[in-house]
Amino acid sequence: MASKVLMKGNEAIAEGALLAGCRHYFGYPITPQSEIAAYMAKRMPKLKGTFLQAESEVAAINMVIGASAAGVRAMTSSSSPGFALKSEGLSYLAGCDLPAVVVNIQRGGPGLGGIQPSQADYYHATKSAGHGDFHMLVLAPNSVQEMLDYAFDAFDLADKYRITVALLADGTLGQMMEPVDTTTKVQGPPVVKPWALTGTEEKRKPNLISSLYLMPEELEATVFERYERYKVIEEKEPRYEGYLTDDADIVVVAYGATSRIAQNAIDIMRKEGVKVGLLRLITLWPFPKKPLYDLAQKASSFVAAELSMGQMADDVELAIRCQKPVLKCYRTGGVIITPEELLQKIREAASIQTS
Amino acid sequence: MRLARVTVFAGHFGSGKTSLAVAYALWAKQQKDRVILCDLDIVNPYFRMANAVEDLKGAGIRLVTSRFANTNVEAPAIPAEALALFDDTDITGIIDLGGDDRGALALGRYAGLLRSGDAYEMLLVINQFRPLTRSFSDLYEIKNEIETASKVGFTGIVNNSNLAAETTLQDVIATAGFATEASKKLALPLKMTALDKRLIQSEEAKEKALLALDELFPIALYKN
């Protein structure tokens, strides 16, 4: 039989993590991501791993800190209100330079909001996941296959840069079912972590993992050092995909499930002869600034499509240095943009450029 | 295929119970006047049969479902109206359970009524393409978990193997052996093989499917 299986996006994330050698999962249920925990609960015991339903989201992220400090690959997942509770732990992970993978399957907010899909945690993931100067590397899949692939990649990136990698997806991607090839990723050799708290056996000096610094200059130096690493990430790790952008007068920018809607809208507009293309963001931090800046030299206008109130659009304007108009196409609160709404916005962009 | 007075669809999470229950109710309505389709899903707030409400009402099927289905309210609520299925034995009932043992728990409240009434049918829905039900030991585990939670025993299995919109006829045919073997291993008869109608539009495909698949049940499995 073929290697394809029919999976939910949430299940694919869990499977991707297991393929990457993650054997420690700590979580707390919340719709629309509970299938991650349910899948881990079924699979982990069979792999002799640890599935633990924590007493709260805060406890779960702190368990990730502990597991990561001990040198193992660990993950937690939640959805918007639950993910926000993890903010303190995310800051401590960064302060301790610990690799970790965290998942946010977004739902409508703010507050308790609703359980329908949303992308309104963009700012939180890319700019202010917690207190202090730090970043998470943020990956935005747009298919069930990518949920598996990027969950796998997330662990490698986390270990490579000693950073927290966040998978930011919306409830649509978490809940939808698509065929997945589970043989795309093969785990590499184990990563050596000389900094981990694995016991000295009296052969080396004890390691210390802490985010507390007694002298401000010392703290500043570690932040500077961390930002040097961020520079490398900003240079090497931006990921994006162009679709019909070569001759595009209008460039739609979107990520996640919205990018699939955008692709449909673009196909329709192309049949009408409108030169429109899509720049699909895969990493949200580092934000793919360069390709957008380059496109701004040729294109007349941009359309930022997202399931939030123009959060991503801000980064588009920054990336293109406000050289061209950026039209916003958005729905929020659990409502999804229809291809028709996006078509209307693209037509609006086309009328600016001809007038 | 014999139509029992009450048919329950149960099985692993995401195995296709809701789509099957809806299609089965539409099929049952062609033979019986009064059909109730009852949604007892207490697990999944999405993909509920409320999605098919227009088709069902148009066919004259009475739909019993939580008024919270497909809303922002996640209440594992079961409508009191579900008892109509057991109070009036003139009704043909179809029950859609939630996934796994957690979903099956909701049936426990009706287990006594189900077992004491006329012959019922409880069908284990299997999809070989789902990652956690690919081995017979996995299926055996799920079967036992559901029976323990619901206090009702299965009477048959449904082969609903599919890869959603990307399914080919060959994909389904390739699962026929698995379904036959599962039927033997679980000691449950194979009651039907569900197949998306669009895969057997040509005479050639129809013939091929009939030859390879036992108890063929052509349905509209998924919307485009």
XYZ file of C-alpha atoms in Angstrom:
579
model
C 0.000 0.000 0.000
C 1.075 3.541 -0.703
C 2.817 5.412 2.079
C 0.082 8.059 2.251
C -2.168 8.323 5.256
C -5.201 10.523 5.865
C -4.418 12.877 8.723
C -5.761 15.890 10.506
C -3.359 18.840 10.601
C -3.026 18.481 14.359
C -2.173 14.791 14.062
C 0.413 15.586 11.384
C 2.175 18.008 13.748
C 2.323 15.321 16.413
C 3.633 12.753 13.933
C 6.239 15.218 12.600
C 7.483 15.798 16.136
C 7.710 12.053 16.794
C 9.649 11.555 13.553
C 12.085 14.243 14.738
C 12.738 12.209 17.879
C 10.575 14.228 20.255
C 9.758 11.887 23.141
C 8.586 14.480 25.653
C 5.250 16.201 25.177
C 3.521 18.299 27.810
C 0.142 19.829 27.120
C -3.232 20.894 28.287
C -6.349 20.435 26.151
C -7.962 23.306 24.262
C -9.934 23.390 21.019
C -8.926 23.456 18.149
C -5.607 21.730 18.923
C -6.576 18.914 21.290
C -5.900 16.247 18.644
C -2.167 16.920 19.109
C -2.422 15.846 22.732
C -4.790 12.965 21.901
C -2.364 11.632 19.270
C 0.619 11.978 21.602
C -1.309 10.228 24.375
C -1.864 7.242 22.089
C 1.586 7.077 20.534
C 4.051 8.116 23.252
C 3.597 5.085 25.553
C 4.218 2.776 22.596
C 7.468 4.636 21.844
C 8.460 4.630 25.508
C 8.199 8.411 25.523
C 6.510 10.774 27.946
C 3.040 12.170 27.395
C 1.963 14.322 30.262
C -1.262 16.256 30.616
C -0.174 19.079 32.864
C -2.384 20.862 35.387
C -2.249 24.020 33.275
C -0.646 25.597 30.209
C 1.833 27.365 32.476
C 2.916 24.070 34.007
C 3.285 22.493 30.552
C 5.671 25.154 29.229
C 7.729 24.938 32.420
C 7.996 21.180 31.939
C 9.331 21.895 28.442
C 11.979 24.144 30.036
C 13.019 21.321 32.348
C 13.105 18.666 29.635
C 15.019 20.901 27.237
C 17.538 21.782 29.962
C 18.136 18.052 30.337
C 19.026 17.928 26.628
C 15.999 16.147 25.156
C 13.644 17.280 22.412
C 10.445 18.568 23.981
C 7.228 20.154 22.766
C 4.051 21.763 24.008
C 1.008 22.957 22.106
C -2.042 25.078 22.722
C -4.445 27.518 21.127
C -4.633 31.279 21.448
C -5.883 31.903 25.036
C -3.959 28.877 26.268
C -0.877 29.845 24.322
C -0.904 33.347 25.814
C -0.604 31.735 29.250
C 2.755 30.310 28.170
C 4.281 33.759 27.648
C 6.282 33.733 30.856
C 7.801 30.347 30.026
C 8.615 31.414 26.460
C 10.605 34.337 27.834
C 12.476 32.053 30.248
C 13.256 29.624 27.411
C 14.799 32.512 25.461
C 16.628 33.816 28.533
C 18.112 30.362 29.063
C 18.896 29.838 25.341
C 17.033 26.543 25.401
C 15.802 24.889 22.206
C 12.080 24.088 22.236
C 9.157 23.620 19.880
C 5.823 25.214 20.681
C 2.612 25.084 18.673
C -0.220 27.604 18.497
C -3.306 26.528 16.543
C -5.037 29.880 16.608
C -8.684 30.564 17.367
C -10.671 33.769 17.495
C -9.799 36.332 20.156
C -9.230 38.409 22.195
C -10.232 36.891 25.521
C -11.947 33.537 25.410
C -13.038 34.495 21.878
C -14.311 31.477 19.999
C -13.173 28.163 18.577
C -13.212 29.118 14.891
C -9.951 29.739 12.976
C -7.946 32.945 13.238
C -4.493 34.438 12.607
C -4.779 37.154 15.221
C -1.798 35.963 17.287
C 0.639 37.232 14.652
C 1.969 40.075 16.804
C 2.232 37.776 19.806
C 4.242 35.150 17.925
C 6.501 37.485 15.958
C 6.972 40.467 18.254
C 5.932 39.972 21.842
C 5.739 36.342 22.879
C 6.915 37.356 26.339
C 8.782 40.033 28.251
C 12.266 41.123 27.341
C 14.352 41.325 24.179
C 13.950 38.057 22.320
C 12.513 36.330 19.268
C 11.020 32.990 18.440
C 11.564 31.521 14.993
C 8.024 31.273 13.597
C 6.982 28.773 10.907
C 3.610 29.010 9.145
C 2.556 25.817 7.314
C -0.330 25.900 4.811
C -1.146 22.208 4.305
C -1.411 19.077 6.401
C 1.781 17.783 4.760
C 3.609 20.941 5.833
C 2.277 20.595 9.377
C 4.272 17.339 9.515
C 7.303 18.616 7.590
C 7.692 21.876 9.525
C 7.095 20.250 12.899
C 10.037 18.029 11.999
C 12.177 20.945 10.760
C 11.315 22.955 13.870
C 13.336 20.612 16.094
C 16.429 20.852 13.899
C 16.204 24.650 13.760
C 15.642 24.855 17.512
C 18.736 22.791 18.259
C 20.835 24.549 15.627
C 20.241 28.021 17.046
C 19.246 27.182 20.644
C 16.002 29.014 20.050
C 12.294 28.387 20.536
C 10.600 27.555 17.251
C 6.887 28.258 17.094
C 4.546 26.586 14.653
C 1.832 29.132 14.021
C -1.223 27.736 12.261
C -4.934 28.422 12.384
C -7.812 26.180 13.378
C -8.567 25.382 9.737
C -5.183 23.748 9.253
C -5.427 21.997 12.615
C -8.796 20.472 11.802
C -8.667 19.776 8.069
C -7.829 16.315 6.740
C -5.512 15.670 3.796
C -3.380 12.764 2.602
C 0.139 12.937 4.022
C 3.346 11.202 3.078
C 4.977 10.274 6.376
C 8.243 9.191 4.780
C 9.448 12.678 3.744
C 11.610 13.219 6.809
C 14.388 11.084 8.283
C 16.001 11.922 11.587
C 19.672 12.894 11.435
C 22.386 11.953 13.933
C 21.741 13.010 17.549
C 22.641 16.623 18.311
C 25.485 17.053 20.809
C 24.474 19.415 23.618
C 27.509 20.090 25.818
C 25.523 22.714 27.740
C 22.784 20.302 28.862
C 22.213 19.286 32.479
C 22.994 15.615 32.076
C 25.134 14.988 35.149
C 28.881 15.618 35.343
C 29.932 12.116 36.427
C 32.619 14.216 38.109
C 34.362 14.496 34.742
C 33.497 18.095 33.925
C 32.436 21.300 35.587
C 28.722 21.542 36.334
C 26.614 23.315 33.717
C 24.353 26.136 34.786
C 21.195 27.117 32.974
C 19.664 30.331 34.227
C 18.126 33.557 32.986
C 19.184 35.532 36.066
C 22.182 37.861 35.799
C 23.433 39.798 38.803
C 25.164 42.527 36.810
C 23.290 44.549 34.161
C 26.350 44.617 31.886
C 26.517 40.843 31.977
C 22.825 40.577 31.044
C 23.283 43.117 28.263
C 26.242 41.130 26.901
C 24.197 37.913 26.723
C 21.354 39.739 24.973
C 23.853 41.230 22.474
C 25.268 37.761 21.898
C 21.786 36.362 21.334
C 21.021 39.108 18.826
C 24.186 38.219 16.899
C 22.656 34.752 16.525
C 19.354 36.349 15.441
C 21.279 38.203 12.727
C 22.471 34.889 11.302
C 18.910 33.548 11.413
C 17.584 36.671 9.653
C 20.166 36.165 6.967
C 19.910 32.414 6.457
C 16.457 31.245 7.469
C 13.741 33.364 5.849
C 11.452 31.037 3.925
C 8.826 32.041 1.394
C 7.234 30.960 -1.861
C 6.474 33.099 -4.895
C 3.492 32.244 -7.089
C 3.245 34.082 -10.433
C 5.212 37.018 -9.040
C 7.660 37.410 -11.960
C 5.464 39.796 -13.965
C 3.076 40.802 -11.160
C 1.796 44.391 -10.921
C -0.134 43.460 -7.808
C 1.393 41.227 -5.146
C -0.837 39.500 -2.612
C 0.968 38.667 0.638
C -0.488 35.908 2.804
C 0.452 32.920 4.955
C -1.153 29.756 6.300
C -4.679 28.828 5.195
C -5.179 32.351 3.824
C -2.429 31.757 1.249
C -4.469 28.899 -0.229
C -7.500 31.155 -0.585
C -5.200 33.759 -2.164
C -3.903 31.261 -4.699
C -7.467 30.474 -5.814
C -8.283 34.176 -6.129
C -5.107 34.792 -8.135
C -5.915 31.966 -10.556
C -9.315 33.560 -11.203
C -7.826 37.057 -11.689
C -5.131 35.761 -14.035
C -7.885 34.382 -16.296
C -9.260 37.926 -16.411
C -5.809 39.111 -17.503
C -4.874 40.874 -14.262
C -1.170 40.528 -13.511
C -1.363 39.453 -9.905
C 0.894 37.117 -7.941
C 1.326 35.782 -4.428
C 4.200 36.029 -2.022
C 3.452 33.361 0.549
C 5.293 33.746 3.828
C 6.587 30.549 5.424
C 8.706 32.093 8.174
C 6.952 34.995 9.932
C 10.082 35.690 11.965
C 12.513 36.085 10.318
C 10.159 38.047 8.079
C 11.103 37.623 4.378
C 11.935 41.321 3.939
C 14.259 41.075 0.977
C 11.945 39.355 -1.532
C 9.203 41.842 -0.667
C 11.548 44.812 -1.008
C 12.677 43.489 -4.393
C 9.076 42.998 -5.553
C 8.252 46.556 -4.519
C 10.703 47.812 -7.172
C 8.513 46.300 -9.924
C 4.986 45.962 -8.544
C 2.521 48.846 -8.266
C 0.669 47.757 -5.153
C 0.341 45.080 -2.489
C -2.639 43.349 -0.909
C -2.093 41.962 2.589
C -4.602 39.166 3.241
C -4.913 37.802 6.753
C -7.352 36.649 9.426
C -6.454 39.534 11.750
C -6.813 43.309 11.765
C -3.821 44.141 9.580
C -1.122 42.782 11.904
C 0.932 41.206 9.116
C 0.244 44.199 6.846
C 2.419 46.312 9.182
C 5.418 44.087 8.462
C 4.724 44.255 4.723
C 4.779 48.074 4.849
C 8.026 47.983 6.839
C 9.618 45.475 4.469
C 8.834 47.588 1.391
C 9.653 50.827 3.258
C 6.173 52.158 2.405
C 7.215 52.551 -1.225
C 3.901 51.275 -2.583
C 0.335 51.203 -1.243
C -0.576 48.152 0.847
C -4.313 47.365 0.765
C -5.668 45.333 3.642
C -8.020 42.398 3.141
C -9.049 40.869 6.417
C -11.694 39.056 8.425
C -11.367 38.229 12.085
C -13.055 36.614 15.085
C -13.223 33.191 13.430
C -14.552 34.356 10.051
C -12.580 33.311 6.958
C -11.910 35.520 3.914
C -13.822 34.303 0.861
C -12.097 34.261 -2.547
C -14.740 36.837 -3.654
C -13.705 39.292 -0.936
C -10.102 38.971 -1.994
C -11.030 39.354 -5.681
C -12.745 42.618 -4.828
C -9.639 43.884 -3.036
C -7.382 42.879 -5.954
C -9.734 44.762 -8.332
C -9.475 47.765 -6.034
C -5.666 47.533 -6.212
C -5.869 47.269 -10.002
C -7.990 50.446 -10.190
C -5.410 52.407 -8.154
C -2.700 51.451 -10.531
C -4.644 52.381 -13.676
C -6.011 55.677 -12.334
C -28.272 -4.900 3.067
C -30.654 -5.324 5.997
C -31.846 -2.149 7.664
C -31.998 -2.527 11.456
C -34.425 -0.522 13.545
C -31.528 1.348 15.109
C -28.089 1.562 13.516
C -25.142 3.066 15.389
C -21.983 4.261 13.641
C -18.951 4.180 15.919
C -15.205 3.998 15.464
C -11.939 5.840 15.519
C -11.797 9.611 15.468
C -11.955 10.839 11.860
C -12.937 7.481 10.374
C -15.912 9.011 8.545
C -18.808 8.173 10.867
C -20.740 11.383 10.287
C -20.548 11.259 6.474
C -21.613 7.618 6.580
C -24.473 8.228 8.995
C -25.838 11.023 6.806
C -25.607 8.887 3.645
C -27.100 5.899 5.455
C -30.045 7.970 6.691
C -30.747 9.189 3.163
C -30.649 5.559 1.983
C -32.904 4.432 4.854
C -35.430 7.141 4.006
C -35.951 5.544 0.611
C -37.331 2.464 2.414
C -38.914 3.848 5.565
C -41.337 6.684 6.224
C -40.054 7.906 9.535
C -36.330 8.211 9.924
C -34.475 9.997 12.723
C -30.808 10.828 12.441
C -29.357 11.410 15.864
C -26.099 13.213 16.557
C -24.611 12.006 19.852
C -21.141 13.439 19.239
C -19.812 14.893 22.500
C -16.194 15.101 21.337
C -15.824 17.148 18.178
C -17.396 20.603 17.937
C -16.734 20.743 14.175
C -17.760 18.659 11.144
C -21.134 17.834 12.596
C -24.139 16.597 10.692
C -25.607 20.057 11.172
C -23.497 20.773 8.060
C -25.860 18.561 6.043
C -29.045 19.962 7.554
C -30.459 21.216 4.221
C -30.054 17.832 2.486
C -31.523 15.969 5.431
C -34.523 18.224 5.915
C -35.147 18.240 2.178
C -35.367 14.446 2.256
C -37.803 14.559 5.189
C -35.408 13.137 7.771
C -35.840 14.302 11.346
C -32.542 15.550 12.682
C -31.803 15.358 16.392
C -28.689 17.310 17.250
C -27.239 19.553 19.886
C -28.137 23.160 19.234
C -24.524 23.966 20.125
C -23.038 21.998 17.199
C -20.876 24.174 14.918
C -21.044 27.155 17.275
C -18.493 28.645 19.659
C -20.122 26.792 22.543
C -18.291 23.612 23.410
C -20.851 21.899 25.552
C -20.928 18.091 25.379
C -24.711 18.301 25.363
C -27.046 15.528 24.280
C -30.561 16.578 23.260
C -33.395 15.126 25.348
C -35.146 14.486 22.040
C -32.753 11.567 21.441
C -35.088 9.415 23.531
C -37.689 9.621 20.749
C -35.637 6.979 18.990
C -36.397 4.474 21.717
C -39.896 5.623 22.772
C -41.392 5.131 19.328
C -40.427 1.760 17.900
C -42.028 2.633 14.588
C -39.126 4.946 13.891
C -35.975 3.910 12.051
C -33.057 5.429 13.908
C -29.495 6.153 12.892
C -27.011 7.272 15.536
C -23.718 9.061 14.912
C -21.356 8.663 17.849
C -18.264 10.710 18.640
C -14.846 9.213 17.980
C -13.022 6.600 20.069
C -14.052 5.449 23.542
C -14.555 9.040 24.694
C -17.202 9.582 22.041
C -18.754 6.173 22.668
C -19.396 7.082 26.296
C -22.521 9.003 25.238
C -24.188 5.790 24.068
C -23.899 4.212 27.509
C -26.945 6.145 28.714
C -29.057 4.388 26.057
C -27.325 0.990 26.215
C -30.108 -0.685 28.184
C -32.796 0.667 25.869
C -30.796 -0.375 22.832
C -30.186 -3.905 24.006
C -33.717 -4.487 25.332
C -35.439 -3.184 22.213
C -35.603 -4.623 18.728
C -32.483 -5.786 17.009
C -29.948 -3.018 16.701
C -26.869 -2.735 14.578
C -23.640 -1.146 15.784
C -21.060 -0.761 13.057
C -17.344 -0.210 13.523
C -16.188 2.234 10.856
C -12.625 1.634 9.682
C -10.365 3.587 7.364
C -7.075 1.868 6.656
C -5.539 5.190 5.635
C -5.932 6.654 9.108
C -2.560 6.470 10.881
C -3.662 4.915 14.184
C -5.893 2.156 12.796
C -3.601 0.483 10.290
C -2.970 -2.738 12.192
C -5.393 -5.382 13.409
C -4.164 -4.972 16.970
C -5.003 -1.252 16.816
C -8.481 -2.075 15.511
C -8.970 -4.696 18.200
C -7.959 -2.178 20.873
C -10.365 0.473 19.575
C -13.199 -2.039 19.267
C -12.765 -3.129 22.873
C -12.413 0.407 24.180
C -15.612 1.499 22.434
C -17.557 -1.551 23.595
C -16.430 -1.017 27.191
C -17.316 2.690 27.132
C -20.685 2.301 25.373
C -21.730 -0.968 27.025
C -22.922 -2.109 23.593
C -21.344 -4.774 21.394
C -20.519 -4.289 17.718
C -22.451 -6.306 15.146
C -20.413 -5.539 12.031
C -17.751 -3.438 10.362
C -17.782 -0.860 7.578
C -14.778 -0.435 5.324
C -14.646 3.319 4.766
C -11.016 3.490 3.654
C -10.374 6.742 1.790
C -7.903 9.592 1.303
C -10.596 12.284 1.141
C -10.772 14.198 -2.152
C -7.633 12.493 -3.477
C -9.026 8.942 -3.229
C -8.813 6.774 -6.335
C -10.826 3.625 -6.973
C -7.577 1.667 -6.835
C -6.853 3.058 -3.330
C -10.134 1.640 -2.054
C -9.763 -1.678 -3.882
C -6.316 -2.060 -2.303
C -7.981 -2.097 1.139
C -10.395 -4.955 0.355
C -8.012 -7.598 1.714
C -7.458 -5.614 4.898
C -11.229 -5.313 5.427
C -11.794 -9.051 4.887
C -8.971 -9.922 7.258
C -10.230 -7.401 9.849
C -13.665 -8.996 9.627
C -12.133 -12.406 10.407
C -9.835 -11.172 13.164
C -12.565 -9.181 14.922
C -15.182 -11.876 14.257
C -17.561 -9.254 12.837
C -19.207 -9.454 9.407
C -18.263 -6.849 6.802
C -21.584 -5.016 6.364
C -20.532 -2.528 3.738
C -17.726 -0.989 1.761
C -18.338 2.722 1.387
C -17.205 4.206 -1.891
C -17.504 7.728 -3.168
C -20.072 7.821 -5.959
C -17.815 9.874 -8.203
C -15.283 7.042 -8.371
C -17.727 4.745 -10.174
C -19.269 7.006 -12.807
C -18.192 4.857 -15.752
C -19.591 1.360 -16.414
C -16.067 -0.014 -16.401
C -15.275 1.459 -12.989
C -18.608 0.235 -11.619
C -17.882 -3.300 -12.781
C -14.380 -3.212 -11.382
C -15.641 -1.984 -8.010
C -18.418 -4.582 -7.810
C -15.934 -7.339 -8.598
C -13.351 -6.265 -6.017
C -15.404 -4.854 -3.148
C -17.909 -6.720 -0.995
C -21.203 -5.086 0.044
C -20.604 -1.968 -2.013
C -22.355 1.134 -0.676
C -21.905 4.097 -3.022
C -22.280 7.433 -1.236
C -21.331 11.076 -1.535
C -18.413 10.869 0.881
C -17.190 14.434 0.823
C -18.045 17.752 -0.679
C -15.700 19.468 -3.081
